[in-house]
């Protein structure tokens, strides 16, 4: 599983979404990836495109996105003379070295394999620790290049799972960094048309979290859990100690270990996934904080 973010101009965002979300729903259906576009920010010409899922589905989605921007059919190879589209991926600075490779070896390898052109920005985006990796090419080239880039990022994540940073947040004045100095990735208000469809039935997902980390999930006065509820548009209930999961719609009940607390999340499928990502990110933040404190204590 991988989550890739990129900047797109508002005009291309409108094309990708389509009337009533028709285009973005088709891309989701044909690729098997989750595709979401952030809300438009007045005064900012760019929006964030989020694509997540298995790597092959994500890379296929980006190929389809380029076809949609170029108004090309989805089911035929790119023809010679197709217009090259530039996808501006946002890559954490800590991962960019892995993508570039020693003396640019990885970028050269991706360019040769895909036919796309890659260029990594020198500086970071305002108020964040992310840099832009521009990938230009026709649909098939973008599809192949995205697969290579995603594979490198997954390998880097396995080697250095603790790497974290602050993600770029579009604002009306993107030249000026945001005033908040949070290391939490920006989760914009998603235009999730599938999730906005009232005919979709609510679903329930049950996960377990360590009992000693429940406090960091809830936050002072419930501030953190309320923020996650708001961002994900999901109902989140932290059960009492000892509560066990129940089977839902034929799915077996999840089992928790000793010292774990059951969390029940209810909402649209896309919103549930966002809630789970936010919860796990919060847990990871807290674990890293505890690890740093322990390291500092040992060194002193």
JSON list of C-alpha atoms in Angstrom, two decimals, residues 10 37-47 189 191:
[
{"chain": "A", "resi": 10, "resn": "UNK", "atom": "CA", "xyz": [-7.24, 23.92, -10.66]},
{"chain": "A", "resi": 37, "resn": "UNK", "atom": "CA", "xyz": [-8.87, 15.97, -4.81]},
{"chain": "A", "resi": 38, "resn": "UNK", "atom": "CA", "xyz": [-8.59, 18.68, -2.15]},
{"chain": "A", "resi": 39, "resn": "UNK", "atom": "CA", "xyz": [-10.96, 21.63, -2.13]},
{"chain": "A", "resi": 40, "resn": "UNK", "atom": "CA", "xyz": [-10.04, 24.72, -4.12]},
{"chain": "A", "resi": 41, "resn": "UNK", "atom": "CA", "xyz": [-8.39, 27.46, -2.04]},
{"chain": "A", "resi": 42, "resn": "UNK", "atom": "CA", "xyz": [-9.30, 31.00, -3.25]},
{"chain": "A", "resi": 43, "resn": "UNK", "atom": "CA", "xyz": [-6.17, 32.75, -4.52]},
{"chain": "A", "resi": 44, "resn": "UNK", "atom": "CA", "xyz": [-4.19, 29.52, -4.93]},
{"chain": "A", "resi": 45, "resn": "UNK", "atom": "CA", "xyz": [-3.97, 28.10, -8.49]},
{"chain": "A", "resi": 46, "resn": "UNK", "atom": "CA", "xyz": [-3.13, 24.58, -7.32]},
{"chain": "A", "resi": 47, "resn": "UNK", "atom": "CA", "xyz": [-4.92, 21.76, -5.49]},
{"chain": "A", "resi": 189, "resn": "UNK", "atom": "CA", "xyz": [-11.13, 18.85, 2.85]},
{"chain": "A", "resi": 191, "resn": "UNK", "atom": "CA", "xyz": [-13.97, 16.31, -2.60]}
]
